[in-house]
Every structure is written in C-alpha cells, then in structure tokens.
Coordinates of C-alpha atoms and ligand atoms in Angstrom, one line a residue:
X1 CA -68.5 -50.4 -74.9
X2 CA -67.4 -49.8 -71.2
X3 CA -68.2 -46.0 -70.8
X4 CA -65.2 -44.0 -70.0
X5 CA -65.0 -42.9 -66.3
X6 CA -64.6 -39.2 -66.0
X7 CA -62.4 -37.3 -63.1
X8 CA -63.1 -34.3 -61.4
X9 CA -60.4 -32.8 -59.7
X10 CA -59.9 -30.1 -57.2
X11 CA -57.1 -28.6 -56.4
X12 CA -55.9 -26.5 -53.1
X13 CA -52.9 -24.6 -52.5
X14 CA -50.0 -23.4 -54.4
X15 CA -49.1 -22.7 -57.9
X16 CA -46.9 -26.0 -57.9
X17 CA -49.9 -28.0 -57.0
X18 CA -52.0 -26.5 -59.8
X19 CA -49.3 -27.9 -61.6
X20 CA -49.3 -30.9 -60.2
X21 CA -53.0 -31.8 -61.0
X22 CA -52.2 -30.7 -65.1
X23 CA -49.8 -33.5 -64.7
X24 CA -52.3 -35.8 -63.1
X25 CA -55.1 -35.5 -65.6
X26 CA -52.4 -36.3 -68.1
X27 CA -51.8 -39.1 -66.9
X28 CA -55.2 -40.4 -66.3
X29 CA -56.1 -39.3 -69.8
X30 CA -53.4 -41.6 -70.8
X31 CA -54.7 -44.3 -69.0
X32 CA -58.0 -44.2 -70.7
X33 CA -59.9 -41.2 -68.2
X34 CA -62.0 -38.8 -69.3
X35 CA -62.4 -35.1 -67.2
X36 CA -65.0 -33.4 -66.2
X37 CA -65.4 -29.8 -64.7
X38 CA -69.3 -30.7 -63.2
X39 CA -68.8 -32.8 -60.1
X40 CA -72.6 -34.0 -59.9
X41 CA -71.5 -36.2 -63.7
X42 CA -67.9 -37.3 -62.2
X43 CA -67.6 -40.7 -61.4
X44 CA -64.4 -39.9 -60.2
X45 CA -63.5 -37.2 -57.8
X46 CA -60.0 -36.1 -56.8
X47 CA -58.9 -33.7 -54.4
X48 CA -55.2 -32.2 -54.5
X49 CA -54.4 -30.8 -51.1
X50 CA -52.1 -28.5 -49.1
X51 CA -50.4 -29.0 -45.9
X52 CA -48.9 -25.8 -45.4
X53 CA -51.3 -24.1 -43.0
X54 CA -54.0 -25.6 -40.7
X55 CA -56.7 -23.7 -42.5
X56 CA -55.3 -25.6 -46.0
X57 CA -55.8 -28.7 -44.0
X58 CA -59.4 -27.7 -42.4
X59 CA -60.9 -26.5 -46.0
X60 CA -59.8 -29.9 -47.2
X61 CA -61.5 -31.8 -44.8
X62 CA -64.8 -29.3 -44.7
X63 CA -64.7 -30.2 -48.4
X64 CA -64.4 -34.1 -48.0
X65 CA -67.7 -33.9 -45.9
X66 CA -69.6 -32.6 -48.7
X67 CA -68.0 -35.2 -51.0
X68 CA -69.3 -37.7 -48.5
X69 CA -72.5 -36.3 -48.9
X70 CA -72.3 -37.2 -52.9
X71 CA -71.6 -40.5 -52.2
X72 CA -74.2 -41.2 -50.1
X73 CA -76.6 -40.7 -53.4
X74 CA -74.3 -42.2 -55.8
X75 CA -72.9 -45.1 -53.9
X76 CA -70.7 -46.4 -56.6
X77 CA -68.1 -42.5 -56.6
X78 CA -64.4 -43.1 -56.3
X79 CA -62.9 -40.5 -53.7
X80 CA -59.2 -40.2 -53.6
X81 CA -57.4 -37.9 -52.0
X82 CA -53.3 -36.4 -53.8
X83 CA -50.5 -34.4 -52.8
X84 CA -49.3 -32.8 -49.4
X85 CA -52.0 -34.2 -46.6
X86 CA -51.8 -37.8 -48.4
X87 CA -49.1 -38.9 -45.8
X88 CA -50.4 -37.6 -42.6
X89 CA -53.4 -38.1 -43.0
X90 CA -54.3 -41.7 -44.7
X91 CA -54.4 -43.3 -41.8
X92 CA -56.8 -41.4 -40.3
X93 CA -59.0 -40.7 -43.5
X94 CA -59.0 -44.3 -44.8
X95 CA -59.3 -46.0 -41.3
X96 CA -61.6 -43.9 -39.1
X97 CA -63.7 -42.1 -41.3
X98 CA -63.9 -44.8 -44.1
X99 CA -64.6 -41.9 -46.7
X100 CA -61.3 -42.5 -48.8
X101 CA -60.8 -45.2 -52.0
X102 CA -57.5 -44.0 -52.8
X103 CA -54.9 -41.9 -51.5
X104 CA -51.8 -40.8 -53.4
X105 CA -48.7 -38.8 -52.6
X106 CA -46.9 -35.9 -54.5
X107 CA -44.7 -38.9 -56.0
X108 CA -47.4 -41.6 -56.9
X109 CA -48.9 -39.8 -60.2
X110 CA -47.7 -42.2 -62.6
X111 CA -49.5 -45.0 -60.5
X112 CA -52.7 -43.6 -60.5
X113 CA -54.2 -45.9 -63.1
X114 CA -52.9 -48.9 -61.2
X115 CA -54.4 -47.6 -58.1
X116 CA -57.8 -47.1 -59.2
X117 CA -57.9 -51.0 -60.7
X118 CA -57.5 -51.9 -57.5
X119 CA -60.1 -49.6 -56.5
X120 CA -62.3 -50.9 -59.0
X121 CA -61.2 -54.6 -57.9
X122 CA -62.5 -53.6 -54.7
X123 CA -59.7 -52.6 -52.4
X124 CA -58.9 -49.4 -50.7
X125 CA -55.4 -48.0 -52.6
X126 CA -52.3 -46.1 -51.1
X127 CA -49.4 -45.2 -52.6
X128 CA -47.4 -42.3 -50.5
X129 CA -44.0 -43.2 -51.5
X130 CA -41.6 -40.3 -51.9
X131 CA -38.8 -40.3 -54.8
X132 CA -35.7 -39.0 -54.9
X133 CA -35.6 -39.2 -59.0
X134 CA -39.6 -38.6 -59.8
X135 CA -39.5 -35.5 -62.1
X136 CA -42.4 -35.7 -64.3
X137 CA -40.1 -34.6 -67.0
X138 CA -41.5 -36.9 -69.8
X139 CA -45.2 -36.0 -68.9
X140 CA -47.0 -33.2 -70.9
X141 CA -49.5 -31.5 -68.5
X142 CA -53.3 -31.0 -69.6
X143 CA -53.7 -27.2 -69.3
X144 CA -56.5 -26.9 -66.9
X145 CA -55.7 -23.1 -67.1
X146 CA -58.6 -20.9 -68.0
X147 CA -56.7 -18.2 -71.0
X148 CA -54.4 -20.2 -72.8
X149 CA -52.1 -17.1 -72.4
X150 CA -50.1 -18.2 -69.5
X151 CA -49.1 -21.9 -68.3
X152 CA -47.0 -23.2 -65.3
X153 CA -43.8 -24.9 -66.1
X154 CA -42.7 -27.2 -63.0
X155 CA -38.9 -27.3 -62.9
X156 CA -37.9 -28.9 -59.8
X157 CA -39.8 -30.5 -57.2
X158 CA -39.0 -31.2 -53.1
X159 CA -36.8 -28.8 -50.8
X160 CA -34.6 -29.2 -48.4
X161 CA -33.6 -25.8 -47.1
X162 CA -35.4 -26.9 -43.6
X163 CA -37.1 -23.6 -42.6
X164 CA -38.1 -24.2 -39.5
X165 CA -41.7 -23.7 -39.3
X166 CA -42.0 -25.4 -42.9
X167 CA -43.6 -29.1 -43.9
X168 CA -42.6 -28.7 -47.7
X169 CA -39.6 -30.7 -46.6
X170 CA -41.6 -33.3 -45.1
X171 CA -44.5 -34.0 -47.7
X172 CA -42.7 -33.2 -50.9
X173 CA -39.4 -34.7 -50.4
X174 CA -36.2 -34.4 -51.4
X175 CA -34.9 -31.5 -53.7
X176 CA -34.6 -33.0 -57.8
X177 CA -34.3 -31.1 -60.8
X178 CA -35.5 -31.9 -64.1
X179 CA -33.7 -32.1 -67.6
X180 CA -33.5 -28.2 -68.8
X181 CA -33.6 -29.8 -72.5
X182 CA -37.2 -30.8 -71.5
X183 CA -38.0 -27.5 -70.0
X184 CA -37.2 -26.0 -73.0
X185 CA -39.2 -28.1 -75.3
X186 CA -42.6 -27.8 -73.3
X187 CA -41.3 -24.0 -73.5
X188 CA -41.3 -24.6 -77.0
X189 CA -44.4 -26.6 -77.6
X190 CA -46.5 -24.0 -75.4
X191 CA -45.2 -21.3 -77.7
X192 CA -46.2 -23.1 -80.6
X193 CA -49.9 -23.5 -79.0
X194 CA -50.0 -19.7 -78.9
X195 CA -48.7 -19.7 -75.4
X196 CA -47.0 -16.4 -74.8
X197 CA -46.3 -16.6 -71.0
X198 CA -44.5 -19.3 -68.8
X199 CA -43.7 -19.3 -65.0
X200 CA -41.5 -22.1 -63.8
X201 CA -42.1 -23.4 -60.7
X202 CA -39.8 -24.5 -57.5
X203 CA -39.6 -24.4 -53.7
X204 CA -36.4 -23.0 -54.2
X205 CA -35.2 -21.9 -58.4
X206 CA -32.0 -20.7 -57.3
X207 CA -30.7 -24.3 -56.5
X208 CA -32.1 -25.6 -59.9
X209 CA -29.1 -27.8 -61.1
X210 CA -28.6 -30.4 -63.9
X211 CA -25.9 -31.9 -65.4
X212 CA -26.0 -32.7 -69.0
X213 CA -22.2 -34.5 -70.2
X214 CA -19.4 -32.2 -68.8
X215 CA -22.0 -29.0 -68.9
X216 CA -23.8 -27.7 -65.8
X217 CA -26.8 -25.7 -66.3
X218 CA -27.7 -23.6 -62.9
X219 CA -30.8 -22.1 -62.8
X220 CA -29.8 -18.2 -64.8
X221 CA -28.4 -20.7 -67.2
X222 CA -32.0 -22.7 -67.7
X223 CA -33.8 -19.2 -67.6
X224 CA -31.5 -17.5 -70.4
X225 CA -32.4 -20.8 -72.6
X226 CA -36.0 -20.8 -71.9
X227 CA -36.0 -17.1 -72.7
X228 CA -34.2 -17.8 -76.2
X229 CA -37.4 -19.2 -77.2
X230 CA -38.6 -16.8 -78.5
X231 CA -38.7 -13.0 -77.6
X232 CA -42.5 -12.8 -77.4
X233 CA -43.0 -15.7 -75.1
X234 CA -42.6 -13.7 -71.4
X235 CA -41.0 -15.8 -68.6
X236 CA -41.4 -15.8 -65.3
X237 CA -40.4 -18.3 -61.9
X238 CA -40.7 -18.5 -58.3
X239 CA -39.7 -18.9 -55.7
X240 CA -36.3 -17.5 -54.8
X241 CA -34.4 -18.2 -51.7
X242 CA -33.2 -15.0 -50.7
X243 CA -29.9 -16.8 -49.1
X244 CA -28.9 -17.6 -52.9
X245 CA -30.3 -15.4 -55.5
X246 CA -27.4 -14.5 -57.2
X247 CA -25.9 -11.4 -59.5
X248 CA -25.3 -13.9 -62.3
X249 CA -29.6 -14.5 -61.9
X250 CA -29.9 -10.5 -62.2
X251 CA -27.7 -9.5 -64.9
X252 CA -29.6 -12.6 -66.8
X253 CA -32.9 -10.8 -66.0
X254 CA -31.9 -7.8 -67.0
X255 CA -30.1 -8.9 -70.4
X256 CA -33.5 -10.2 -71.6
X257 CA -36.4 -8.1 -72.2
X258 CA -38.5 -11.3 -72.4
X259 CA -37.5 -12.2 -68.6
X260 CA -40.4 -10.4 -66.3
X261 CA -39.3 -7.8 -64.2
X262 CA -40.2 -9.0 -60.7
X263 CA -38.8 -10.9 -58.3
X264 CA -40.9 -12.9 -55.3
X265 CA -38.3 -12.7 -52.8
X266 CA -40.0 -14.1 -49.3
X267 CA -38.3 -12.4 -46.4
X268 CA -40.7 -14.0 -43.9
X269 CA -39.4 -11.3 -40.8
X270 CA -37.6 -8.4 -40.7
X271 CA -35.8 -9.3 -37.1
X272 CA -32.7 -11.4 -36.8
X273 CA -33.5 -13.1 -34.3
X274 CA -36.4 -14.8 -35.9
X275 CA -34.8 -15.3 -39.0
X276 CA -32.4 -17.5 -37.2
X277 CA -35.2 -19.2 -35.4
X278 CA -36.8 -19.8 -38.4
X279 CA -33.5 -21.4 -40.2
X280 CA -33.7 -19.0 -43.0
X281 CA -29.8 -18.8 -43.0
X282 CA -29.6 -15.1 -44.2
X283 CA -29.6 -11.9 -41.7
X284 CA -31.7 -9.0 -42.4
X285 CA -28.2 -6.8 -43.1
X286 CA -28.1 -9.8 -45.9
X287 CA -31.5 -9.4 -46.9
X288 CA -31.4 -5.8 -48.0
X289 CA -27.6 -6.1 -49.7
X290 CA -30.0 -8.8 -52.5
X291 CA -32.7 -5.8 -53.1
X292 CA -30.2 -3.2 -53.2
X293 CA -28.6 -5.3 -56.0
X294 CA -32.1 -6.0 -57.6
X295 CA -32.7 -2.1 -58.2
X296 CA -28.8 -2.0 -59.1
X297 CA -28.9 -4.4 -61.7
X298 CA -32.7 -4.6 -62.4
X299 CA -34.4 -1.2 -62.4
X300 CA -38.1 -0.8 -61.9
X301 CA -38.3 -4.4 -60.9
X302 CA -41.0 -5.4 -58.9
X303 CA -40.6 -6.8 -55.7
X304 CA -43.1 -8.8 -53.9
X305 CA -42.9 -11.4 -50.7
X306 CA -44.3 -13.8 -48.0
X307 CA -44.3 -12.7 -44.1
X308 CA -45.1 -14.8 -41.3
X309 CA -46.6 -13.1 -38.0
X310 CA -46.6 -14.1 -34.4
X311 CA -43.9 -17.1 -34.8
X312 CA -42.6 -18.8 -31.7
X313 CA -41.0 -16.6 -29.5
X314 CA -41.7 -12.9 -31.7
X315 CA -41.9 -9.9 -29.3
X316 CA -43.3 -6.4 -30.0
X317 CA -40.0 -5.7 -31.3
X318 CA -39.2 -8.4 -33.7
X319 CA -42.2 -7.1 -35.2
X320 CA -41.8 -3.5 -35.6
X321 CA -38.8 -4.8 -37.5
X322 CA -40.6 -6.1 -39.9
X323 CA -42.7 -3.5 -40.6
X324 CA -40.2 -1.4 -40.9
X325 CA -38.2 -3.5 -43.4
X326 CA -41.4 -3.6 -45.4
X327 CA -41.3 -0.1 -45.1
X328 CA -37.8 -0.1 -46.0
X329 CA -38.5 -2.0 -49.5
X330 CA -41.6 -0.6 -50.6
X331 CA -42.8 -4.1 -51.5
X332 CA -44.9 -3.9 -54.4
X333 CA -46.8 -7.1 -52.8
X334 CA -47.1 -9.6 -50.4
X335 CA -49.0 -12.8 -49.3
X336 CA -49.0 -12.4 -45.7
X337 CA -49.9 -15.1 -42.9
X338 CA -50.1 -15.7 -39.3
X339 CA -47.7 -18.4 -37.6
X340 CA -49.7 -22.1 -37.7
X341 CA -47.5 -24.8 -36.3
X342 CA -47.1 -27.7 -38.5
X343 CA -46.1 -31.4 -37.3
X344 CA -43.2 -32.9 -38.3
X345 CA -41.5 -29.4 -38.4
X346 CA -38.4 -28.0 -36.7
X347 CA -40.4 -25.7 -34.6
X348 CA -43.1 -28.2 -34.2
X349 CA -40.4 -30.5 -32.4
X350 CA -38.4 -27.4 -30.6
X351 CA -40.2 -24.1 -30.5
X352 CA -43.6 -23.3 -28.1
X353 CA -46.0 -22.1 -30.1
X354 CA -46.3 -19.1 -27.8
X355 CA -47.6 -15.8 -29.6
X356 CA -51.2 -15.7 -28.3
X357 CA -53.9 -15.9 -31.2
X358 CA -55.0 -12.8 -30.6
X359 CA -51.4 -11.0 -31.1
X360 CA -50.9 -13.4 -33.8
X361 CA -54.1 -11.5 -35.6
X362 CA -53.2 -8.1 -34.3
X363 CA -49.9 -8.4 -35.9
X364 CA -51.0 -9.5 -39.4
X365 CA -53.5 -7.0 -39.7
X366 CA -50.5 -4.0 -39.0
X367 CA -48.8 -6.5 -41.6
X368 CA -51.7 -6.2 -43.9
X369 CA -52.4 -2.3 -43.4
X370 CA -49.0 -1.8 -44.2
X371 CA -48.7 -3.5 -47.1
X372 CA -52.0 -1.8 -48.7
X373 CA -50.2 1.4 -47.7
X374 CA -47.5 0.0 -49.6
X375 CA -49.1 -1.2 -52.7
X376 CA -51.2 2.1 -53.4
X377 CA -48.0 3.8 -53.4
X378 CA -46.5 1.3 -55.6
X379 CA -49.6 1.8 -58.1
X380 CA -49.9 5.3 -57.7
X381 CA -46.0 5.9 -59.1
X382 CA -47.2 4.3 -62.1
X383 CA -49.7 6.7 -63.2
X384 CA -48.8 8.1 -66.8
X385 CA -46.1 5.5 -67.4
X386 CA -46.6 3.0 -70.1
X387 CA -46.5 -0.6 -70.0
X388 CA -46.1 -3.6 -72.8
X389 CA -49.2 -5.6 -71.0
X390 CA -49.7 -8.9 -72.5
X391 CA -53.4 -9.4 -72.9
X392 CA -55.3 -12.2 -71.1
X393 CA -59.2 -11.8 -71.4
X394 CA -62.1 -9.8 -71.3
X395 CA -62.4 -8.1 -67.4
X396 CA -65.0 -9.9 -65.6
X397 CA -66.3 -6.4 -64.1
X398 CA -67.0 -5.0 -68.3
X399 CA -67.4 -6.5 -70.8
X400 CA -66.1 -3.7 -73.3
X401 CA -62.0 -4.1 -71.3
X402 CA -59.7 -6.3 -71.8
X403 CA -56.9 -7.2 -68.7
X404 CA -54.1 -8.1 -69.2
X405 CA -50.5 -7.9 -66.7
X406 CA -47.4 -5.6 -67.2
X407 CA -43.8 -7.6 -66.8
X408 CA -44.3 -6.4 -63.3
X409 CA -47.3 -8.7 -62.5
X410 CA -49.9 -6.0 -61.9
X411 CA -53.1 -6.0 -63.7
X412 CA -53.9 -3.5 -66.1
X413 CA -57.2 -2.9 -66.9
X414 CA -57.8 -1.0 -70.4
X415 CA -60.6 -0.5 -73.3
X416 CA -60.7 -3.5 -75.8
X417 CA -58.9 -2.9 -78.8
X418 CA -58.5 -5.1 -82.3
X419 CA -55.9 -7.5 -80.7
X420 CA -57.4 -10.0 -78.0
X421 CA -56.0 -12.7 -75.4
X422 CA -52.3 -13.3 -76.2
X423 CA -51.7 -10.1 -78.1
X424 CA -49.1 -7.5 -76.4
X425 CA -50.7 -3.8 -76.2
X426 CA -48.7 -0.7 -75.0
X427 CA -51.4 0.7 -72.4
X428 CA -50.8 4.0 -70.5
X429 CA -51.8 4.0 -67.1
X430 CA -54.7 6.9 -66.1
X431 CA -55.9 5.7 -62.9
X432 CA -55.2 3.3 -60.3
X433 CA -57.5 1.1 -57.5
X434 CA -55.8 -0.7 -54.6
X435 CA -55.1 -3.9 -56.9
X436 CA -55.6 -2.9 -60.4
X437 CA -54.4 0.1 -63.0
X438 CA -56.5 1.4 -64.9
X439 CA -55.5 3.4 -68.4
X440 CA -55.6 3.5 -72.4
X441 CA -54.0 2.0 -75.5
X442 CA -51.7 4.4 -76.9
Ligands
5AD501 N1 -47.4 -21.1 -40.8 C1 -47.6 -19.8 -42.0 N2 -47.1 -19.6 -42.5 C2 -46.3 -20.1 -43.6 N3 -46.1 -20.5 -44.4 C3 -45.1 -21.5 -44.8 N4 -45.3 -22.2 -43.7 C4 -46.0 -21.5 -42.9 C5 -46.5 -21.3 -41.3 N5 -46.2 -22.9 -40.7 C6 -46.0 -19.3 -45.5 C7 -44.5 -18.7 -45.9 C8 -44.1 -19.4 -46.9 C9 -45.3 -19.4 -47.6 C10 -45.5 -20.3 -49.1 O1 -46.4 -20.0 -47.0 O2 -44.4 -17.0 -46.1 O3 -43.4 -18.3 -48.1
SF4_502 FE1 -49.1 -26.5 -50.0 FE2 -46.5 -26.4 -49.9 FE3 -47.5 -28.3 -50.7 FE4 -47.5 -26.2 -52.2 S1 -45.9 -27.7 -51.5 S2 -49.6 -27.3 -51.6 S3 -48.1 -24.7 -50.7 S4 -47.8 -28.0 -48.5

C-alpha cells in the first residue's frame, strides 16, 4: 500500500486565513492526504500567506528560506505557497528562486489535489485564478483550533470597498456571500460537537446578502438565525465597515444574549482629510454618530478598532485628530499599524508614501501608548463587576486556573472550578492587568 503523504500547513495573517487553512486541510483529507503538526515528518509543506503589510510578506519570505534548508536534507519535499501572496509573487518565487513547487490563490483550493498530482509527475503547478462565486459553502472545515470551544465560520469572501491603502480587493477578488442555510447548518454541527462559540468572518460582514427564493437575507437576519441555533452558542463577527453598520443590526445584537456585546469597528484615522484620501466613505462625525448609536442601543458593548499611522500626506494635526477620536471613543482594544504601501492599490498608484519612517514610528508609538491607557481604564471600570465567562482552557501561566472570555471579548482568569472548557461560569473581577481580568467564581 502506498504511504499516505503528510501535509504540514503554516498560516500567516488574519482569522480569514486561518479559516481558509481549515478548508484546505478538509479538501486535502478528502483527496487522501494526511496532516502533521511536525514539520520534520512532512512530505508537503504549505504556507498560507498574507499580503496586507510589507512585514507580513517579509516574514513569509524568511520562512521560505528555512524550508529551502529542509529540502536540502529531503529533496522530495514539496513546498507550496497558498493565499494572498500567490498571484503577485508566483513568477518570482517559482522561476527565480526555484523554491516553490506549487502556488494556489485563495479561490483555487479545490484544485489542490490535482495540482499536487501534477507536482508528483514532475511539473510545477499554479492556479491563481480568482472566482466570482467560490465560497467553499459545501466544505466542512477540519478545525485546527486547539480548544474545541470556539470556531471560525467564513460567511463571505473578497471585498469591493477599495479603501485606497488596501490590497485585499486585488488579492481576494470580488465580494460574494455564502449560502445562509450552509452557515446555519455549520453552526448547528459545531454545537452538536461541543463548540460553544462561533465567529462569523468576512472582510465587510455588513454587506452580506443571500437571496433564497423571494427572501433576501441580510447580515442582521443571518446573525439572528445563527443566534437561534442554541442560546448556549455564543456568536461573534468581524469585520464591520462603519459606513454600513445599521441600527437593525445593533437592535438584533441587543435582543439576543448569546450575540456577544462587542463590535470591531475599524476607524483607520480620526481626520476627515485622511478618511477621504483613504476612500473610507464616512466622516469623523458619521463615525461618532455610529458609536453613539452603539452606546444607546447596546449598553455595555465593547468597541475595538484598527488604526493606521502615517498614511499619505498625514500631518501632525491629522495625527492629533486620530488621538482625540480615540480618547472620545475610549476604545477597549485596538490593532495599530504604520502605513505600508502595497502594490496594486489606489494609494500606490495615485498618492506619495511621503510620511518619513521615523515620523510614522513616532506617531504609532503615541497611538499605542494612548491605547494602553484606554485599555487599562476600560479594565479598571470592570473591577467589581460579574461577567458570564465561557471557559476555554487552562491558563498558560498557572495550572490551577482556567481562562475564558466574557461577552465583551476580554480574557478572564480565575481558579479552576468543576466545570471545564465549554461551560459557562460567573466570575467577579477582583484585579486586572492591561490585558487580563482576574477574579473568582461566584
Ligand atoms: N498598511 C498598514 N495597515 C494596513 N491595513 C490594511 N492595509 C494596510 C496597509 N497598507 C490595516 C487596516 C485594516 C487591517 C486589517 O490592516 O487597519 O483594517
Ligand atoms: Fe492578509 Fe488581508 Fe489576505 Fe487576510 S485577506 S491574509 S489580512 S491580505
């Protein structure tokens, strides 16, 4: 009997990519391949890549050099590149560096068994064609998460917002939504397997739309159906675009206790001039109005964001506008980046990357320092409060403690109780650090 070939897969970038790796593993296991978590015993190495910032690509390139050293010891080792870097780098990586045997873009994963057999017969294999309708709706992902409590479900792919800094429309193509029934079924299946939390993923979940007969299911309706699978199944989602997060959605979140009270609403900048150059399609004032709506409709809702420092033409005043907006919102959490020019974006084609590196770094530093202060304040306000916490596992720092999350997505650590991962406990917060709430079960 032929030995089963084992695949090792490494993932870079966002949650969407993690979710894609789970689809890849599912397709490969259907195709007769095994999986390994030990790189040294792999016959095939896949790296699922991210292009969002220059440093993400650099990390992948370094890693590929390491794989090259593994192949020196094991010449039959197959090395493949998947995901967002596929299209833009395939020529360089396959021809010049002669390192890759296979390249597959985000919409080409069904083709992987065929591409691998092509490699098996001594050819290089490439498929980077983007699709208008691929959603992998019928594929049951093989969960790669460690805790078996919380899983990702991809509900749409691609993006057509064309924010001027962003490479995603070019790497992931047209926006398309996945069959609503398949999302609900996948949630139910996960619940039956013991999962207690799903995160619905898309580049802009607010523009989710699925037509079924005469009915049009928008994101608020989809979220409601997923929430109705079981009250014990928590539901989160990412990412929302501020220009189209509706009151209908906010009321839906308020109505269901298992729809988590946390919204990730990337602002990118607090300056109207920057927002316009970024092609974000909202103003600072409109963004603030949406924050007011969240506070009014969902009291106690956590709000997180993404911020870019040093975008094209950004002045000190624009930067101050970002800091003042951060203070005004009082974000619970933020992902903060310095601007990195990406090829095939509106900004790369039409705007100069003219904020010096040292200035970008300085502004990013100020943004991070302010966010640390805001996160600290947010955690301080939680002291004394009691939260329902979904237990995820044993704390890495102390065997005697569990960790989990509250509805607001904050990590909560507490002494072990009888009920383990997958159960809900009430924890009263006694202390906190900048990243964690600590408390006791009540
Ligand atoms: N440079 C820096 N940050 C970027 N992001 C997207 N593109 C870029 C870029 N070219 C950030 C945005 C986005 C998050 C996923 O990554 O803040 O919301
Ligand atoms: Fe990176 Fe964007 Fe691709 Fe996700 S979709 S892997 S963030 S480039």
